Amino acid sequence: MQATTTTDHAADIDRHVRIYISVFVTLMVLTIVTVAISRLHLPVPIAVSVALLVATVKGSLVACYFMHLISEKKLIYAVLGLTAAFFVVLLFLPVLTHATGFWIHHQ
Amino acid sequence: MEIPYTVEVRPDTGLTNGKIGIWLFLASEVMLFGALFASYILIRTGAPDWPRGDTILNVPLATFNTIVLITSSVTMVMAWASLMRNRFGTYRLYMGATILLGGVFLVVKYFEYSHKFELGLFPSTNNFLAIYFTLTGLHMLHVIGGMAVNAYFWGPGAKLWKTNPEWFRNRVEHSGLFWHFVDLVWIFLFPTLYLL
């Protein structure tokens, strides 16, 4: 029984290692894609959207597989969910200030 | 006094204290870099014109550094996997490679910064360079911090492997989480600063 468990554990780690290598190759390809897209000199809004989309895919791969977020405990997801909510608010603050223009006009 | 829940999980959280601790720390790091990214958006959208990063910065060097940092993330996770397989020698090789790759990243950054200074380009030159030096400088401090922790676990801290291997595995996993976060931040910094 013990031997079977050890073999299962080893097989599980081997499977993880294969995933790490696949993710590594994907990240390398996406890095090349990022640079190649920037050479196309697309209009700024499209260039920003595409670059951030590719970066988000790359970041998700790192977070899900290297940081093992794909199989984490609920409490970690809760912490990250709260962080993500505050992060989005933080990123939208500049948008709000521009939309209302209050930081420019109320001086 | 013994530190509680280093190996066994807390019944209420289902996690070790170290694991929840590193994730809370990373959450605070997200907000730190998030504030700087928000500042970048505000400054860029408020500016009458903004230079493309590749007209000022060295894209081939930054691409090389991106590859270096991604590779170091793989060696880091392989170091942890080696410990899971009880292969301490292999762990040392992978962890050593991770530290070395961190060093390569810093050397490349040194040459990048030096070249900018030679050309008279400083943080005070314009808003683009101010945000470039602030973001990459803060990121570099994180690389140095991560390297210091990894070096400790490669050297003196590795003694724990003999007395409490499971705790040592957990500690390496936690330092790995920080290292991957540093990689993740760079994945966003690279296109934002160099390519757009």
Coordinates of C-alpha atoms in Angstrom, one line a residue:
Chain A
M1 CA 0.0 0.0 0.0
Q2 CA 2.8 2.4 1.0
A3 CA 4.7 1.6 -2.2
T4 CA 1.6 2.3 -4.3
T5 CA 1.2 5.7 -2.6
T6 CA 4.8 6.6 -3.1
T7 CA 4.5 5.6 -6.8
D8 CA 1.3 7.7 -7.2
H9 CA 3.0 10.7 -5.6
A10 CA 6.0 10.4 -7.9
A11 CA 3.7 10.1 -10.9
D12 CA 1.8 13.1 -9.7
I13 CA 5.0 15.2 -9.5
D14 CA 6.1 14.0 -12.9
R15 CA 2.8 15.1 -14.3
H16 CA 3.3 18.5 -12.7
V17 CA 6.8 18.8 -14.2
R18 CA 5.4 18.1 -17.7
I19 CA 2.9 20.9 -17.2
Y20 CA 5.6 23.3 -16.0
I21 CA 7.6 22.6 -19.2
S22 CA 4.5 23.1 -21.4
V23 CA 3.7 26.4 -19.7
F24 CA 7.4 27.5 -20.1
V25 CA 7.2 26.9 -23.8
T26 CA 3.9 28.7 -24.1
L27 CA 5.3 31.7 -22.2
M28 CA 8.3 31.9 -24.5
V29 CA 6.0 31.8 -27.6
L30 CA 3.8 34.5 -26.1
T31 CA 6.8 36.7 -25.4
I32 CA 7.8 36.5 -29.0
V33 CA 4.1 37.2 -30.0
T34 CA 4.1 40.3 -27.8
V35 CA 7.3 41.7 -29.4
A36 CA 6.0 40.8 -32.9
I37 CA 2.7 42.5 -32.4
S38 CA 4.5 45.7 -31.2
R39 CA 6.4 45.8 -34.6
L40 CA 3.0 46.1 -36.4
H41 CA 2.6 49.6 -35.1
L42 CA -1.1 49.2 -34.5
P43 CA -3.2 52.2 -33.4
V44 CA -2.6 52.9 -29.7
P45 CA -6.0 51.6 -28.3
I46 CA -5.7 48.3 -30.2
A47 CA -2.0 47.9 -29.4
V48 CA -2.7 48.5 -25.7
S49 CA -5.6 46.1 -25.7
V50 CA -3.7 43.3 -27.5
A51 CA -0.5 43.8 -25.4
L52 CA -2.5 43.7 -22.1
L53 CA -4.5 40.7 -23.3
V54 CA -1.4 38.7 -24.1
A55 CA 0.2 39.8 -20.8
T56 CA -2.9 38.7 -18.9
V57 CA -2.8 35.3 -20.5
K58 CA 0.9 35.0 -19.6
G59 CA 0.3 36.2 -16.1
S60 CA -2.6 33.8 -15.6
L61 CA -0.4 30.9 -16.7
V62 CA 2.2 31.8 -14.2
A63 CA -0.4 32.3 -11.4
C64 CA -2.4 29.2 -12.2
Y65 CA 0.5 26.7 -12.7
F66 CA 3.7 28.0 -11.2
M67 CA 1.9 29.5 -8.2
H68 CA -0.5 26.6 -8.1
L69 CA -3.6 28.8 -8.0
I70 CA -5.5 26.3 -10.1
S71 CA -5.8 24.0 -7.1
E72 CA -5.7 26.3 -4.0
K73 CA -7.8 26.5 -0.9
K74 CA -10.9 28.7 -0.8
L75 CA -9.4 31.2 1.7
I76 CA -6.6 32.1 -0.8
Y77 CA -9.2 32.7 -3.5
A78 CA -11.2 34.9 -1.1
V79 CA -8.1 36.9 -0.3
L80 CA -7.3 37.3 -4.0
G81 CA -10.9 38.1 -4.9
L82 CA -10.9 41.0 -2.4
T83 CA -7.5 42.1 -3.7
A84 CA -8.7 42.0 -7.3
A85 CA -11.8 44.1 -6.4
F86 CA -9.6 46.8 -4.8
F87 CA -7.1 46.6 -7.7
V88 CA -9.9 47.3 -10.2
V89 CA -11.1 50.2 -8.1
L90 CA -7.5 51.5 -8.1
L91 CA -7.2 51.2 -11.8
F92 CA -10.5 52.9 -12.5
L93 CA -9.8 55.9 -10.3
P94 CA -7.8 57.7 -13.1
V95 CA -10.7 56.9 -15.5
L96 CA -13.2 58.5 -13.0
T97 CA -11.1 61.6 -12.5
H98 CA -10.8 62.1 -16.2
A99 CA -14.5 61.5 -16.8
T100 CA -15.5 64.1 -14.3
G101 CA -12.5 66.3 -14.8
F102 CA -12.7 67.4 -11.2
W103 CA -9.0 67.2 -10.5
I104 CA -8.3 69.5 -13.4
H105 CA -11.1 72.0 -13.0
H106 CA -11.5 72.3 -9.2
Q107 CA -8.1 73.8 -8.3
Chain B
M1 CA 8.6 28.6 21.7
E2 CA 7.7 26.5 18.7
I3 CA 6.1 28.3 15.7
P4 CA 2.6 26.8 15.2
Y5 CA 1.2 25.4 11.9
T6 CA 4.4 25.4 9.9
V7 CA 3.8 21.9 8.6
E8 CA 0.4 20.8 9.7
V9 CA -2.5 22.9 8.5
R10 CA -4.7 25.0 10.7
P11 CA -8.1 23.4 11.0
D12 CA -10.0 26.7 10.5
T13 CA -8.1 28.0 7.4
G14 CA -7.1 24.6 5.9
L15 CA -3.6 26.2 5.3
T16 CA -0.3 26.5 7.0
N17 CA 0.4 29.9 8.6
G18 CA 3.3 30.5 6.2
K19 CA 1.0 30.0 3.2
I20 CA -1.7 32.4 4.2
G21 CA 1.1 34.8 5.3
I22 CA 2.8 34.9 2.0
W23 CA -0.5 35.3 0.1
L24 CA -1.5 38.2 2.3
F25 CA 1.9 39.8 1.7
L26 CA 1.5 39.3 -2.1
A27 CA -2.0 40.9 -1.9
S28 CA -0.3 44.0 -0.4
E29 CA 2.3 43.9 -3.2
V30 CA -0.5 43.8 -5.8
M31 CA -1.9 47.1 -4.3
L32 CA 1.6 48.6 -4.3
F33 CA 2.3 48.0 -7.9
G34 CA -1.4 48.6 -8.7
A35 CA -1.1 52.2 -7.3
L36 CA 2.0 52.8 -9.5
F37 CA 0.2 51.4 -12.6
A38 CA -2.8 53.7 -11.8
S39 CA -0.4 56.6 -11.5
Y40 CA 1.1 55.6 -14.9
I41 CA -2.3 55.6 -16.5
L42 CA -3.2 58.9 -15.0
I43 CA 0.1 60.6 -16.1
R44 CA 0.0 59.0 -19.6
T45 CA -3.6 59.8 -20.4
G46 CA -3.2 63.4 -19.0
A47 CA -0.1 64.1 -21.1
P48 CA -0.5 65.9 -24.4
D49 CA 1.9 63.5 -26.0
W50 CA 3.7 60.3 -24.9
P51 CA 6.7 58.6 -26.4
R52 CA 6.6 55.0 -27.5
G53 CA 8.8 53.0 -25.2
D54 CA 10.8 51.4 -28.0
T55 CA 12.0 54.9 -29.2
I56 CA 13.8 55.4 -25.9
L57 CA 14.4 52.0 -24.4
N58 CA 16.3 48.9 -25.5
V59 CA 13.6 46.3 -26.6
P60 CA 16.0 43.4 -27.4
L61 CA 17.7 43.7 -24.0
A62 CA 14.3 43.8 -22.3
T63 CA 13.1 40.8 -24.3
F64 CA 16.2 38.9 -23.3
N65 CA 15.5 39.8 -19.6
T66 CA 11.9 38.7 -20.0
I67 CA 13.2 35.3 -21.2
V68 CA 15.7 35.2 -18.3
L69 CA 13.0 35.9 -15.7
I70 CA 10.5 33.4 -17.1
T71 CA 13.3 30.8 -17.2
S72 CA 14.1 31.6 -13.6
S73 CA 10.5 31.0 -12.7
V74 CA 10.7 27.5 -14.2
T75 CA 13.9 26.7 -12.4
M76 CA 12.3 27.9 -9.2
V77 CA 9.3 25.6 -9.5
M78 CA 11.6 22.8 -10.6
A79 CA 13.6 23.3 -7.4
W80 CA 10.4 22.9 -5.4
A81 CA 9.4 19.8 -7.4
S82 CA 12.9 18.3 -6.7
L83 CA 12.3 18.6 -3.0
M84 CA 8.9 16.9 -3.5
R85 CA 10.8 14.1 -5.1
N86 CA 13.3 14.1 -2.2
R87 CA 16.2 15.0 -4.6
F88 CA 18.1 17.5 -2.6
G89 CA 21.1 17.7 -5.0
T90 CA 18.8 18.5 -7.9
Y91 CA 17.1 21.1 -5.8
R92 CA 20.4 22.8 -5.1
L93 CA 21.1 22.9 -8.9
Y94 CA 17.8 24.4 -9.8
M95 CA 17.8 26.9 -6.9
G96 CA 21.4 27.9 -7.8
A97 CA 20.2 28.4 -11.4
T98 CA 17.3 30.6 -10.2
I99 CA 19.7 32.8 -8.2
L100 CA 22.1 33.0 -11.1
L101 CA 19.3 34.0 -13.6
G102 CA 18.2 36.7 -11.1
G103 CA 21.8 37.9 -11.2
V104 CA 21.8 37.9 -15.0
F105 CA 18.6 40.0 -15.0
L106 CA 20.3 42.6 -12.7
V107 CA 23.4 42.8 -14.8
V108 CA 21.4 43.5 -17.9
K109 CA 19.4 46.1 -16.0
Y110 CA 22.7 47.7 -14.9
F111 CA 23.8 48.0 -18.5
E112 CA 20.4 49.5 -19.5
Y113 CA 20.5 52.0 -16.7
S114 CA 24.1 53.0 -17.3
H115 CA 23.4 53.6 -21.0
K116 CA 20.5 55.8 -20.1
F117 CA 22.6 57.8 -17.7
E118 CA 25.4 58.2 -20.3
L119 CA 22.8 59.7 -22.7
G120 CA 21.8 62.1 -20.0
L121 CA 18.4 60.4 -19.5
F122 CA 17.4 60.6 -15.8
P123 CA 14.2 60.2 -13.8
S124 CA 14.0 64.0 -13.8
T125 CA 14.2 64.3 -17.6
N126 CA 10.5 63.6 -18.3
N127 CA 7.4 61.9 -17.0
F128 CA 8.0 58.8 -19.1
L129 CA 11.5 58.2 -17.7
A130 CA 10.3 59.1 -14.1
I131 CA 7.7 56.3 -14.3
Y132 CA 10.1 53.9 -16.1
F133 CA 12.8 54.3 -13.4
T134 CA 10.3 54.2 -10.5
L135 CA 8.6 51.0 -11.7
T136 CA 11.7 49.1 -12.9
G137 CA 13.7 50.3 -9.9
L138 CA 11.0 49.0 -7.5
H139 CA 10.9 45.8 -9.4
M140 CA 14.6 45.4 -9.2
L141 CA 14.5 45.8 -5.4
H142 CA 12.1 42.9 -5.4
V143 CA 14.4 40.8 -7.6
I144 CA 17.3 41.6 -5.1
G145 CA 15.0 40.7 -2.1
G146 CA 13.9 37.4 -3.8
M147 CA 17.5 36.5 -4.6
A148 CA 18.5 37.1 -1.0
V149 CA 15.8 34.8 0.3
N150 CA 16.6 32.1 -2.3
A151 CA 20.3 32.4 -1.5
Y152 CA 19.5 31.8 2.1
F153 CA 17.5 28.6 1.2
W154 CA 20.3 27.5 -1.1
G155 CA 22.9 27.9 1.6
P156 CA 22.5 28.2 5.4
G157 CA 18.7 27.8 5.5
A158 CA 19.0 24.4 3.7
K159 CA 20.1 22.8 7.0
L160 CA 16.4 22.6 7.8
W161 CA 16.1 19.8 5.1
K162 CA 18.0 17.4 7.4
T163 CA 15.8 18.1 10.5
N164 CA 12.4 19.0 9.1
P165 CA 12.2 18.4 5.3
E166 CA 8.4 19.1 5.1
W167 CA 8.9 22.5 6.7
F168 CA 11.8 23.2 4.4
R169 CA 9.6 22.3 1.4
N170 CA 7.0 24.7 2.5
R171 CA 9.5 27.5 3.0
V172 CA 10.9 27.0 -0.5
E173 CA 7.3 27.0 -1.9
H174 CA 6.6 30.3 -0.2
S175 CA 9.8 31.9 -1.5
G176 CA 8.9 30.5 -4.9
L177 CA 5.5 32.2 -4.7
F178 CA 7.3 35.6 -4.2
W179 CA 9.7 34.9 -7.0
H180 CA 6.8 34.0 -9.4
F181 CA 5.1 37.2 -8.4
V182 CA 8.2 39.2 -9.3
D183 CA 8.1 37.4 -12.7
L184 CA 4.4 38.2 -13.1
V185 CA 4.9 41.9 -12.5
W186 CA 7.6 42.0 -15.1
I187 CA 5.3 40.3 -17.6
F188 CA 3.1 43.4 -17.3
L189 CA 5.9 45.9 -17.1
F190 CA 7.6 44.7 -20.2
P191 CA 4.9 45.6 -22.8
T192 CA 3.6 48.6 -20.8
L193 CA 6.9 50.4 -20.6
Y194 CA 8.9 49.0 -23.6
L195 CA 6.4 48.3 -26.3
L196 CA 3.5 50.7 -26.1

